[in-house]
mmCIF file of C-alpha atoms in Angstrom:
data_model
loop_
_atom_site.group_PDB
_atom_site.id
_atom_site.type_symbol
_atom_site.label_atom_id
_atom_site.label_comp_id
_atom_site.label_asym_id
_atom_site.label_seq_id
_atom_site.Cartn_x
_atom_site.Cartn_y
_atom_site.Cartn_z
ATOM 1 C CA UNK W 30 64.546 4.422 66.098
ATOM 2 C CA UNK W 31 62.803 7.462 67.544
ATOM 3 C CA UNK W 32 62.778 6.556 71.234
ATOM 4 C CA UNK W 33 60.358 9.352 72.123
ATOM 5 C CA UNK W 34 57.854 8.225 69.506
ATOM 6 C CA UNK W 35 58.145 4.638 70.767
ATOM 7 C CA UNK W 36 57.716 5.786 74.356
ATOM 8 C CA UNK W 37 54.623 7.841 73.543
ATOM 9 C CA UNK W 38 53.072 5.099 71.377
ATOM 10 C CA UNK W 39 53.375 2.523 74.164
ATOM 11 C CA UNK W 40 51.739 4.836 76.689
ATOM 12 C CA UNK W 41 49.043 5.887 74.215
ATOM 13 C CA UNK W 42 48.162 2.244 73.510
ATOM 14 C CA UNK W 43 48.024 1.524 77.247
ATOM 15 C CA UNK W 44 45.853 4.546 78.022
ATOM 16 C CA UNK W 45 43.441 3.736 75.201
ATOM 17 C CA UNK W 46 43.095 0.172 76.482
ATOM 18 C CA UNK W 47 42.482 1.325 80.056
ATOM 19 C CA UNK W 48 39.255 3.011 78.983
ATOM 20 C CA UNK W 49 38.149 0.116 76.767
ATOM 21 C CA UNK W 50 38.857 -2.381 79.565
ATOM 22 C CA UNK W 51 36.976 -0.255 82.074
ATOM 23 C CA UNK W 52 33.801 -0.642 80.029
ATOM 24 C CA UNK W 53 34.357 -4.258 78.926
ATOM 25 C CA UNK W 54 35.020 -5.634 82.412
ATOM 26 C CA UNK W 55 32.789 -3.519 84.658
ATOM 27 C CA UNK W 56 29.908 -6.027 84.949
ATOM 28 C CA UNK W 57 32.000 -9.224 85.217
ATOM 29 C CA UNK W 58 34.255 -7.519 87.776
ATOM 30 C CA UNK W 59 31.279 -6.641 89.990
ATOM 31 C CA UNK W 60 30.052 -10.220 89.653
ATOM 32 C CA UNK W 61 33.477 -11.618 90.582
ATOM 33 C CA UNK W 62 33.699 -9.386 93.663
ATOM 34 C CA UNK W 63 30.289 -10.628 94.835
ATOM 35 C CA UNK W 64 31.206 -14.271 94.202
ATOM 36 C CA UNK W 65 34.546 -13.936 96.013
ATOM 37 C CA UNK W 66 32.925 -12.134 98.955
ATOM 38 C CA UNK W 67 30.451 -14.992 99.355
ATOM 39 C CA UNK W 68 33.212 -17.583 98.977
ATOM 40 C CA UNK W 69 35.436 -16.019 101.626
ATOM 41 C CA UNK W 70 32.482 -15.612 103.991
ATOM 42 C CA UNK W 71 31.721 -19.329 103.535
ATOM 43 C CA UNK W 72 35.320 -20.359 104.278
ATOM 44 C CA UNK W 73 36.325 -21.074 100.682
ATOM 45 C CA UNK W 74 39.493 -20.102 98.823
ATOM 46 C CA UNK W 75 40.739 -18.767 95.485
ATOM 47 C CA UNK W 76 42.935 -20.830 93.153
ATOM 48 C CA UNK W 77 44.879 -18.813 90.573
ATOM 49 C CA UNK W 78 46.727 -20.326 87.602
ATOM 50 C CA UNK W 79 48.274 -19.447 84.252
ATOM 51 C CA UNK W 80 51.424 -19.800 82.146
ATOM 52 C CA UNK W 81 54.422 -17.503 81.749
ATOM 53 C CA UNK W 82 53.484 -13.911 82.525
ATOM 54 C CA UNK W 83 50.059 -15.127 83.611
ATOM 55 C CA UNK W 84 51.768 -17.480 86.089
ATOM 56 C CA UNK W 85 53.571 -14.463 87.521
ATOM 57 C CA UNK W 86 50.252 -12.606 87.696
ATOM 58 C CA UNK W 87 48.669 -15.575 89.516
ATOM 59 C CA UNK W 88 51.476 -15.540 92.080
ATOM 60 C CA UNK W 89 51.394 -11.762 92.475
ATOM 61 C CA UNK W 90 47.653 -11.579 93.115
ATOM 62 C CA UNK W 91 47.506 -14.653 95.373
ATOM 63 C CA UNK W 92 50.248 -13.082 97.484
ATOM 64 C CA UNK W 93 48.301 -9.829 97.817
ATOM 65 C CA UNK W 94 45.473 -11.885 99.344
ATOM 66 C CA UNK W 95 47.582 -13.919 101.748
ATOM 67 C CA UNK W 96 49.812 -11.044 102.886
ATOM 68 C CA UNK W 97 48.097 -7.689 102.390
ATOM 69 C CA UNK W 98 47.269 -5.148 99.749
ATOM 70 C CA UNK W 99 47.097 -1.742 101.420
ATOM 71 C CA UNK W 100 46.466 -2.279 105.120
ATOM 72 C CA UNK W 101 47.454 -4.971 107.570
ATOM 73 C CA UNK W 102 44.496 -7.334 107.922
ATOM 74 C CA UNK W 103 43.768 -11.016 108.327
ATOM 75 C CA UNK W 104 45.147 -13.279 105.645
ATOM 76 C CA UNK W 105 42.711 -14.329 102.920
ATOM 77 C CA UNK W 106 42.998 -17.851 101.462
ATOM 78 C CA UNK W 107 44.394 -17.735 97.944
ATOM 79 C CA UNK W 108 46.806 -20.124 96.241
ATOM 80 C CA UNK W 109 48.779 -19.797 93.027
ATOM 81 C CA UNK W 110 49.011 -23.231 91.415
ATOM 82 C CA UNK W 111 52.223 -22.153 89.689
ATOM 83 C CA UNK W 112 54.619 -22.163 92.626
ATOM 84 C CA UNK W 113 55.221 -25.764 93.707
ATOM 85 C CA UNK W 114 58.143 -26.866 91.532
ATOM 86 C CA UNK W 115 57.941 -30.467 92.741
ATOM 87 C CA UNK W 116 54.247 -30.757 91.868
ATOM 88 C CA UNK W 117 54.718 -28.987 88.526
ATOM 89 C CA UNK W 118 57.610 -31.158 87.431
ATOM 90 C CA UNK W 119 56.060 -34.405 88.680
ATOM 91 C CA UNK W 120 52.735 -33.682 86.985
ATOM 92 C CA UNK W 121 54.506 -32.619 83.796
ATOM 93 C CA UNK W 122 56.653 -35.739 83.806
ATOM 94 C CA UNK W 123 54.046 -38.289 84.880
ATOM 95 C CA UNK W 124 50.867 -36.948 83.244
ATOM 96 C CA UNK W 125 51.973 -34.221 80.817
ATOM 97 C CA UNK W 126 52.095 -30.421 80.822
ATOM 98 C CA UNK W 127 48.416 -30.187 79.871
ATOM 99 C CA UNK W 128 47.451 -31.481 83.334
ATOM 100 C CA UNK W 129 49.514 -29.108 85.513
ATOM 101 C CA UNK W 130 46.485 -27.298 86.861
ATOM 102 C CA UNK W 131 43.682 -29.847 86.644
ATOM 103 C CA UNK W 132 45.641 -32.276 88.812
ATOM 104 C CA UNK W 133 46.268 -29.643 91.492
ATOM 105 C CA UNK W 134 42.644 -28.519 91.406
ATOM 106 C CA UNK W 135 41.609 -32.130 91.876
ATOM 107 C CA UNK W 136 43.858 -32.302 94.959
ATOM 108 C CA UNK W 137 43.204 -28.878 96.485
ATOM 109 C CA UNK W 138 39.848 -27.656 95.204
ATOM 110 C CA UNK W 139 36.576 -28.016 97.062
ATOM 111 C CA UNK W 140 33.023 -27.135 96.001
ATOM 112 C CA UNK W 141 32.491 -23.411 96.503
ATOM 113 C CA UNK W 142 36.153 -22.527 95.921
ATOM 114 C CA UNK W 143 36.841 -20.175 93.033
ATOM 115 C CA UNK W 144 39.174 -21.151 90.197
ATOM 116 C CA UNK W 145 40.626 -18.147 88.370
ATOM 117 C CA UNK W 146 42.327 -19.176 85.142
ATOM 118 C CA UNK W 147 44.468 -16.545 83.437
ATOM 119 C CA UNK W 148 45.324 -16.789 79.738
ATOM 120 C CA UNK W 149 45.906 -13.860 77.404
ATOM 121 C CA UNK W 150 44.581 -15.858 74.434
ATOM 122 C CA UNK W 151 41.955 -17.913 76.253
ATOM 123 C CA UNK W 152 43.322 -20.991 74.509
ATOM 124 C CA UNK W 153 45.929 -22.352 76.930
ATOM 125 C CA UNK W 154 45.109 -26.047 77.082
ATOM 126 C CA UNK W 155 46.346 -26.601 80.624
ATOM 127 C CA UNK W 156 44.432 -23.573 81.901
ATOM 128 C CA UNK W 157 41.250 -24.688 80.171
ATOM 129 C CA UNK W 158 41.602 -28.259 81.463
ATOM 130 C CA UNK W 159 41.997 -26.762 84.938
ATOM 131 C CA UNK W 160 38.807 -24.762 84.461
ATOM 132 C CA UNK W 161 36.985 -27.855 83.194
ATOM 133 C CA UNK W 162 38.136 -29.847 86.249
ATOM 134 C CA UNK W 163 36.990 -27.028 88.522
ATOM 135 C CA UNK W 164 33.514 -27.040 86.961
ATOM 136 C CA UNK W 165 33.327 -30.829 87.212
ATOM 137 C CA UNK W 166 34.134 -30.667 90.929
ATOM 138 C CA UNK W 167 31.683 -27.886 91.811
ATOM 139 C CA UNK W 168 34.120 -24.990 92.013
ATOM 140 C CA UNK W 169 33.149 -21.636 90.528
ATOM 141 C CA UNK W 170 35.096 -21.373 87.260
ATOM 142 C CA UNK W 171 36.144 -17.854 86.316
ATOM 143 C CA UNK W 172 38.805 -16.403 84.078
ATOM 144 C CA UNK W 173 40.740 -13.437 82.792
ATOM 145 C CA UNK W 174 41.709 -13.308 79.144
ATOM 146 C CA UNK W 175 42.089 -11.060 76.122
ATOM 147 C CA UNK W 176 41.462 -11.037 72.397
ATOM 148 C CA UNK W 177 38.090 -12.735 71.732
ATOM 149 C CA UNK W 178 38.138 -14.884 74.867
ATOM 150 C CA UNK W 179 39.141 -18.011 72.962
ATOM 151 C CA UNK W 180 37.979 -21.355 74.357
ATOM 152 C CA UNK W 181 37.650 -19.803 77.831
ATOM 153 C CA UNK W 182 34.580 -17.900 76.634
ATOM 154 C CA UNK W 183 32.430 -21.017 76.930
ATOM 155 C CA UNK W 184 34.023 -22.262 80.169
ATOM 156 C CA UNK W 185 34.056 -19.305 82.563
ATOM 157 C CA UNK W 186 31.407 -17.260 84.312
ATOM 158 C CA UNK W 187 32.257 -14.554 84.936
ATOM 159 C CA UNK W 188 34.945 -14.010 82.303
ATOM 160 C CA UNK W 189 36.873 -10.764 82.021
ATOM 161 C CA UNK W 190 38.015 -10.172 78.457
ATOM 162 C CA UNK W 191 40.540 -7.387 77.928
ATOM 163 C CA UNK W 192 39.729 -6.044 74.439
ATOM 164 C CA UNK W 193 43.218 -6.209 72.945
ATOM 165 C CA UNK W 194 45.340 -8.520 70.800
ATOM 166 C CA UNK W 195 48.604 -7.341 72.385
ATOM 167 C CA UNK W 196 49.839 -9.733 75.073
ATOM 168 C CA UNK W 197 51.781 -7.087 77.005
ATOM 169 C CA UNK W 198 48.783 -4.756 77.207
ATOM 170 C CA UNK W 199 46.460 -7.610 78.240
ATOM 171 C CA UNK W 200 48.841 -8.545 81.050
ATOM 172 C CA UNK W 201 48.974 -4.927 82.218
ATOM 173 C CA UNK W 202 45.195 -4.920 82.515
ATOM 174 C CA UNK W 203 45.165 -8.300 84.282
ATOM 175 C CA UNK W 204 47.388 -6.887 87.028
ATOM 176 C CA UNK W 205 45.137 -3.835 87.269
ATOM 177 C CA UNK W 206 42.059 -6.072 87.560
ATOM 178 C CA UNK W 207 43.782 -8.341 90.089
ATOM 179 C CA UNK W 208 44.837 -5.527 92.359
ATOM 180 C CA UNK W 209 41.404 -3.946 92.112
ATOM 181 C CA UNK W 210 39.900 -7.302 93.102
ATOM 182 C CA UNK W 211 42.010 -7.439 96.253
ATOM 183 C CA UNK W 212 41.173 -3.835 97.132
ATOM 184 C CA UNK W 213 37.452 -4.328 96.536
ATOM 185 C CA UNK W 214 37.360 -7.500 98.628
ATOM 186 C CA UNK W 215 39.170 -5.840 101.501
ATOM 187 C CA UNK W 216 36.348 -3.297 101.503
ATOM 188 C CA UNK W 217 33.429 -5.708 101.046
ATOM 189 C CA UNK W 218 34.790 -7.907 103.845
ATOM 190 C CA UNK W 219 35.217 -4.912 106.148
ATOM 191 C CA UNK W 220 38.982 -5.294 106.383
ATOM 192 C CA UNK W 221 40.067 -1.743 105.561
ATOM 193 C CA UNK W 222 40.993 0.842 108.161
ATOM 194 C CA UNK W 223 38.972 4.025 108.355
#
């Protein structure tokens, strides 16, 4: 193995995708910032959820809202539906893995809240059932995905599709998008220091 060639190829793929993602997600990102600004101003919250690496992304971004991103500021209401081991195991045992997120959205979601489902393929059944439950209950159903958008394409508005088939690269862009979302909302809500 040529480690230098591998190293360069990974960075080249990432850099190429950065520019493609910039163009593909510009409009839905602006829409999501506006929706989240309105939701926070109305006293609503964000509910993040996904599986595996996307679960970690959900937790990471929710934490940036409740703690801080760059500056100390008031906490913003965001929950990752991937962190309560008792709820996850009880739902999985009693109802099945497919209902991990829809059950929690039913319990915690309120009209005007924003559900943000994260799935690199757009075809995670439990994520999509969560999005469907959110829509049914009057939440704003949004998502972050990759590839062609999968089943999420018909469920989410806005939907940010990272134009890649490589899971690792999609996840890298999801973190970029998530951190940008926190930073943009801190500004639109007037929470940044001059």
